[in-house]
Amino acid sequence: MKETLNVLSIGAADPCNTVHDALFQRGHCRLSAAANYRELFAIPREENFEVAILHRIFSPPEFRASNEYIRRTWPCAKVLVICTKKEIPDDPLYDEWLAPDPSQEILIASIERLAIESRSSKRRVQSYQQGRG
């Protein structure tokens, strides 16, 4: 049985719909969405995301603020950026990049790979914390 994916999508509605459709085809997913970077700050901190997807790069300061907030709030979550190559800032705050309009197969494969990495990070952190406890 597939594990449930917990995904956060930040960005315009059209790319978010693409993610929604791909996750719907996969099944066993929870998708939360924020239409823009300001709405990101309204997502409950108690959520437990494995993958955060940024669609289209906002301004460089908004991109940086979004990534930093994700890293602080959900430290084990992996960040997938979907945009054109020229929109990517030099600052590598994200974990993976995809060009716009990826196929559903490529999108799901990337999300699943990042979710596996996220779960592995969580296990390492929990193991470390238990060892110190």
Coordinates of N, CA and C in Angstrom, one line a residue:
M1 N 0.8 -1.2 0.0 CA 0.0 0.0 0.0 C 0.9 1.2 0.0
K2 N 0.5 2.2 -0.8 CA 1.3 3.5 -0.9 C 1.1 4.3 0.4
E3 N 2.2 4.9 0.8 CA 2.1 5.9 1.9 C 1.5 7.1 1.4
T4 N 0.7 7.8 2.3 CA 0.1 9.1 2.0 C 1.2 10.1 1.9
L5 N 1.1 10.9 0.8 CA 2.0 12.0 0.6 C 1.4 13.3 1.1
N6 N 2.1 14.1 1.9 CA 1.7 15.3 2.4 C 2.4 16.4 1.7
V7 N 1.7 17.1 0.8 CA 2.3 18.1 -0.1 C 1.7 19.5 0.1
L8 N 2.5 20.5 0.0 CA 2.1 21.9 0.1 C 2.5 22.5 -1.3
S9 N 1.5 23.1 -1.9 CA 1.7 23.8 -3.2 C 1.5 25.3 -3.0
I10 N 2.5 26.0 -3.4 CA 2.5 27.5 -3.3 C 2.6 28.1 -4.7
G11 N 1.7 28.9 -5.1 CA 1.7 29.5 -6.4 C 0.4 29.7 -7.1
A12 N 0.5 30.0 -8.3 CA -0.7 30.3 -9.1 C -1.6 29.1 -9.3
A13 N -2.9 29.3 -9.5 CA -3.9 28.2 -9.5 C -3.6 27.2 -10.6
D14 N -3.3 27.6 -11.8 CA -3.1 26.7 -13.0 C -2.0 25.6 -12.7
P15 N -0.8 26.0 -12.2 CA 0.2 25.0 -11.9 C -0.3 24.2 -10.7
C16 N -1.0 24.8 -9.8 CA -1.5 24.0 -8.6 C -2.5 23.0 -9.1
N17 N -3.3 23.3 -10.1 CA -4.2 22.3 -10.6 C -3.5 21.1 -11.2
T18 N -2.4 21.4 -11.9 CA -1.5 20.4 -12.5 C -1.0 19.4 -11.4
V19 N -0.6 20.0 -10.3 CA -0.1 19.1 -9.2 C -1.3 18.4 -8.6
H20 N -2.4 19.0 -8.4 CA -3.6 18.4 -7.9 C -4.0 17.2 -8.8
D21 N -4.0 17.4 -10.1 CA -4.4 16.3 -11.0 C -3.4 15.1 -10.9
A22 N -2.1 15.4 -10.9 CA -1.1 14.4 -10.8 C -1.3 13.6 -9.5
L23 N -1.5 14.3 -8.4 CA -1.6 13.6 -7.1 C -2.9 12.8 -7.0
F24 N -4.0 13.3 -7.7 CA -5.2 12.6 -7.7 C -5.1 11.3 -8.5
Q25 N -4.3 11.3 -9.5 CA -4.0 10.1 -10.3 C -3.3 9.1 -9.4
R26 N -2.4 9.6 -8.6 CA -1.6 8.7 -7.8 C -2.4 8.1 -6.6
G27 N -3.2 9.0 -6.0 CA -4.0 8.6 -4.8 C -3.2 8.7 -3.6
H28 N -3.8 8.5 -2.4 CA -3.2 8.6 -1.1 C -2.3 9.8 -0.9
C29 N -3.0 11.0 -1.1 CA -2.3 12.2 -1.0 C -3.1 13.3 -0.2
R30 N -2.4 14.2 0.5 CA -3.0 15.3 1.1 C -2.4 16.5 0.5
L31 N -3.1 17.4 -0.1 CA -2.6 18.6 -0.8 C -3.2 19.8 -0.1
S32 N -2.3 20.7 0.4 CA -2.7 22.0 0.9 C -2.1 23.0 -0.1
A33 N -2.8 24.1 -0.3 CA -2.4 25.1 -1.3 C -2.4 26.5 -0.7
A34 N -1.4 27.3 -1.2 CA -1.4 28.7 -0.9 C -1.2 29.4 -2.2
A35 N -2.1 30.3 -2.5 CA -2.1 31.0 -3.9 C -0.8 31.9 -4.1
N36 N -0.3 32.4 -3.0 CA 0.9 33.2 -3.1 C 1.7 33.1 -1.8
Y37 N 2.8 33.7 -1.8 CA 3.8 33.6 -0.7 C 3.2 34.1 0.6
R38 N 2.3 35.1 0.5 CA 1.7 35.6 1.8 C 0.8 34.6 2.4
E39 N 0.1 33.9 1.6 CA -0.9 32.8 2.1 C -0.1 31.7 2.8
L40 N 1.1 31.5 2.4 CA 2.0 30.5 3.0 C 2.0 30.6 4.5
F41 N 2.1 31.9 5.0 CA 2.2 32.1 6.4 C 0.9 31.8 7.2
A42 N -0.2 31.6 6.4 CA -1.5 31.3 7.1 C -1.6 29.8 7.2
I43 N -0.8 29.0 6.6 CA -0.9 27.5 6.8 C -0.5 27.1 8.2
P44 N -1.3 26.3 8.8 CA -1.0 25.9 10.2 C 0.4 25.3 10.4
R45 N 1.2 25.8 11.3 CA 2.5 25.2 11.6 C 2.5 23.8 12.0
E46 N 1.4 23.3 12.5 CA 1.3 21.9 12.9 C 1.2 20.9 11.8
E47 N 0.9 21.4 10.6 CA 0.9 20.5 9.4 C 2.2 19.8 9.3
N48 N 2.2 18.7 8.6 CA 3.4 17.9 8.5 C 3.7 17.6 7.1
F49 N 4.3 18.5 6.4 CA 4.6 18.3 4.9 C 5.9 17.6 4.6
E50 N 5.8 16.8 3.6 CA 7.0 16.1 3.1 C 7.7 16.9 2.0
V51 N 6.8 17.5 1.1 CA 7.2 18.2 0.0 C 6.5 19.5 -0.2
A52 N 7.2 20.6 -0.4 CA 6.6 21.9 -0.7 C 7.0 22.2 -2.2
I53 N 6.0 22.6 -2.9 CA 6.2 22.9 -4.4 C 6.0 24.4 -4.6
L54 N 7.0 25.1 -5.1 CA 6.9 26.5 -5.5 C 6.7 26.6 -7.0
H55 N 5.6 27.2 -7.4 CA 5.3 27.4 -8.9 C 5.7 28.8 -9.2
R56 N 6.4 28.9 -10.3 CA 6.8 30.2 -10.8 C 7.5 31.0 -9.6
I57 N 8.6 31.6 -10.0 CA 9.3 32.3 -9.0 C 8.7 33.6 -8.8
F58 N 8.5 34.0 -7.5 CA 8.0 35.3 -7.2 C 9.2 36.2 -7.3
S59 N 9.2 37.4 -6.7 CA 10.4 38.2 -6.7 C 11.4 37.5 -5.9
P60 N 12.7 37.8 -6.2 CA 13.8 37.1 -5.5 C 13.6 37.2 -3.9
P61 N 13.2 38.3 -3.4 CA 13.1 38.4 -1.9 C 11.9 37.5 -1.4
E62 N 10.8 37.4 -2.2 CA 9.7 36.5 -1.8 C 10.1 35.0 -2.0
F63 N 10.8 34.7 -3.0 CA 11.3 33.3 -3.2 C 12.2 32.9 -2.0
R64 N 13.1 33.8 -1.6 CA 14.0 33.5 -0.5 C 13.2 33.4 0.8
A65 N 12.2 34.4 1.1 CA 11.4 34.3 2.3 C 10.6 33.1 2.4
S66 N 10.0 32.6 1.2 CA 9.2 31.4 1.2 C 10.1 30.2 1.6
N67 N 11.2 30.1 0.9 CA 12.1 29.0 1.2 C 12.6 29.0 2.6
E68 N 13.0 30.1 3.2 CA 13.4 30.2 4.5 C 12.3 29.8 5.5
Y69 N 11.1 30.3 5.2 CA 10.0 29.9 6.1 C 9.7 28.4 6.1
I70 N 9.7 27.9 4.9 CA 9.5 26.4 4.8 C 10.6 25.7 5.6
R71 N 11.8 26.0 5.4 CA 12.9 25.4 6.1 C 12.8 25.5 7.6
R72 N 12.4 26.6 8.1 CA 12.2 26.8 9.5 C 11.0 26.1 10.1
T73 N 9.9 26.1 9.4 CA 8.6 25.6 9.8 C 8.5 24.1 9.7
W74 N 9.0 23.6 8.5 CA 8.9 22.2 8.2 C 10.3 21.7 7.8
P75 N 11.2 21.6 8.8 CA 12.7 21.4 8.4 C 13.0 20.2 7.6
C76 N 12.2 19.2 7.7 CA 12.4 17.9 7.0 C 11.8 17.9 5.6
A77 N 10.9 18.9 5.3 CA 10.2 19.0 4.0 C 11.3 19.3 2.9
K78 N 11.1 18.7 1.8 CA 11.9 19.0 0.6 C 11.2 20.0 -0.3
V79 N 11.9 20.9 -0.9 CA 11.4 21.9 -1.8 C 11.6 21.6 -3.2
L80 N 10.5 21.6 -4.0 CA 10.5 21.4 -5.4 C 10.1 22.7 -6.1
V81 N 10.9 23.2 -7.0 CA 10.6 24.4 -7.7 C 10.3 24.1 -9.2
I82 N 9.1 24.6 -9.6 CA 8.7 24.4 -11.0 C 8.7 25.8 -11.7
C83 N 9.7 26.1 -12.5 CA 9.8 27.4 -13.2 C 10.8 27.2 -14.4
T84 N 10.9 28.3 -15.1 CA 11.9 28.3 -16.2 C 13.3 28.4 -15.5
K85 N 14.3 28.0 -16.2 CA 15.7 28.0 -15.7 C 16.1 29.4 -15.4
K86 N 15.7 30.4 -16.2 CA 16.2 31.7 -16.0 C 15.6 32.4 -14.8
E87 N 14.5 31.8 -14.3 CA 13.8 32.4 -13.1 C 14.4 31.9 -11.8
I88 N 15.3 30.9 -11.8 CA 15.9 30.4 -10.6 C 17.0 31.3 -10.1
P89 N 16.9 31.7 -8.8 CA 17.9 32.5 -8.3 C 19.2 31.6 -8.0
D90 N 20.3 32.3 -7.9 CA 21.6 31.6 -7.7 C 21.6 30.8 -6.3
D91 N 20.8 31.3 -5.4 CA 20.7 30.8 -4.1 C 20.0 29.4 -4.1
P92 N 20.7 28.3 -3.8 CA 20.1 27.0 -3.9 C 19.3 26.6 -2.6
L93 N 18.3 27.3 -2.3 CA 17.5 26.9 -1.1 C 16.5 25.8 -1.4
Y94 N 16.4 25.4 -2.6 CA 15.4 24.3 -3.0 C 16.2 23.0 -3.2
D95 N 15.5 21.9 -3.2 CA 16.1 20.6 -3.4 C 16.1 20.1 -4.8
E96 N 15.1 20.5 -5.6 CA 15.0 20.0 -6.9 C 14.2 21.0 -7.8
W97 N 14.6 21.0 -9.1 CA 14.0 21.9 -10.0 C 13.4 21.1 -11.2
L98 N 12.2 21.6 -11.6 CA 11.6 21.0 -12.8 C 11.2 22.2 -13.7
A99 N 11.3 22.0 -15.0 CA 10.8 23.0 -16.0 C 9.3 23.0 -15.9
P100 N 8.7 24.1 -16.4 CA 7.2 24.2 -16.4 C 6.6 23.1 -17.2
D101 N 5.3 22.8 -16.8 CA 4.5 21.8 -17.4 C 5.2 20.4 -17.5
P102 N 5.7 19.9 -16.4 CA 6.2 18.5 -16.5 C 5.1 17.5 -16.7
S103 N 5.5 16.4 -17.2 CA 4.5 15.3 -17.4 C 4.0 14.8 -16.0
Q104 N 2.9 14.2 -15.9 CA 2.4 13.7 -14.6 C 3.4 12.7 -14.1
E105 N 3.9 11.9 -14.9 CA 4.9 10.8 -14.5 C 6.1 11.4 -13.9
I106 N 6.7 12.4 -14.5 CA 7.9 13.1 -14.0 C 7.6 13.8 -12.7
L107 N 6.4 14.5 -12.7 CA 6.1 15.2 -11.5 C 5.9 14.3 -10.3
I108 N 5.1 13.2 -10.5 CA 4.9 12.3 -9.4 C 6.2 11.6 -9.0
A109 N 7.1 11.2 -9.9 CA 8.3 10.6 -9.6 C 9.2 11.6 -8.7
S110 N 9.2 12.8 -9.1 CA 10.0 13.8 -8.3 C 9.4 14.0 -6.9
I111 N 8.1 14.1 -6.8 CA 7.4 14.3 -5.5 C 7.7 13.0 -4.6
E112 N 7.5 11.9 -5.2 CA 7.8 10.6 -4.4 C 9.2 10.5 -3.9
R113 N 10.1 10.8 -4.8 CA 11.6 10.7 -4.5 C 11.9 11.7 -3.3
L114 N 11.4 12.9 -3.4 CA 11.6 13.9 -2.4 C 10.9 13.5 -1.1
A115 N 9.7 12.9 -1.2 CA 9.0 12.5 0.0 C 9.8 11.4 0.8
I116 N 10.4 10.5 0.0 CA 11.3 9.4 0.6 C 12.4 10.1 1.3
E117 N 13.1 11.1 0.7 CA 14.2 11.8 1.4 C 13.7 12.5 2.6
S118 N 12.5 13.1 2.6 CA 12.0 13.8 3.7 C 11.7 12.8 4.9
R119 N 11.1 11.7 4.6 CA 10.9 10.7 5.6 C 12.1 10.2 6.2
S120 N 13.2 10.0 5.4 CA 14.5 9.5 5.9 C 15.1 10.6 6.8
S121 N 15.0 11.8 6.5 CA 15.4 12.9 7.3 C 14.7 12.9 8.7
K122 N 13.4 12.7 8.6 CA 12.6 12.7 9.9 C 13.1 11.6 10.8
R123 N 13.3 10.4 10.1 CA 13.7 9.2 10.9 C 15.1 9.5 11.6
R124 N 16.0 10.1 10.8 CA 17.3 10.4 11.4 C 17.2 11.4 12.6
V125 N 16.4 12.4 12.4 CA 16.2 13.4 13.5 C 15.5 12.8 14.7
Q126 N 14.5 11.9 14.5 CA 13.9 11.2 15.6 C 14.8 10.3 16.3
S127 N 15.6 9.6 15.6 CA 16.6 8.7 16.1 C 17.6 9.5 17.0
Y128 N 18.1 10.6 16.4 CA 19.0 11.4 17.2 C 18.4 12.0 18.4
Q129 N 17.2 12.4 18.4 CA 16.5 13.0 19.5 C 16.3 11.9 20.6
Q130 N 15.9 10.7 20.2 CA 15.7 9.6 21.1 C 17.1 9.2 21.8
G131 N 18.1 9.2 21.0 CA 19.4 8.9 21.6 C 19.9 9.9 22.6
R132 N 19.5 11.1 22.5 CA 19.9 12.2 23.4 C 18.9 12.2 24.6
G133 N 17.7 11.6 24.5 CA 16.7 11.7 25.5 C 17.0 10.8 26.7

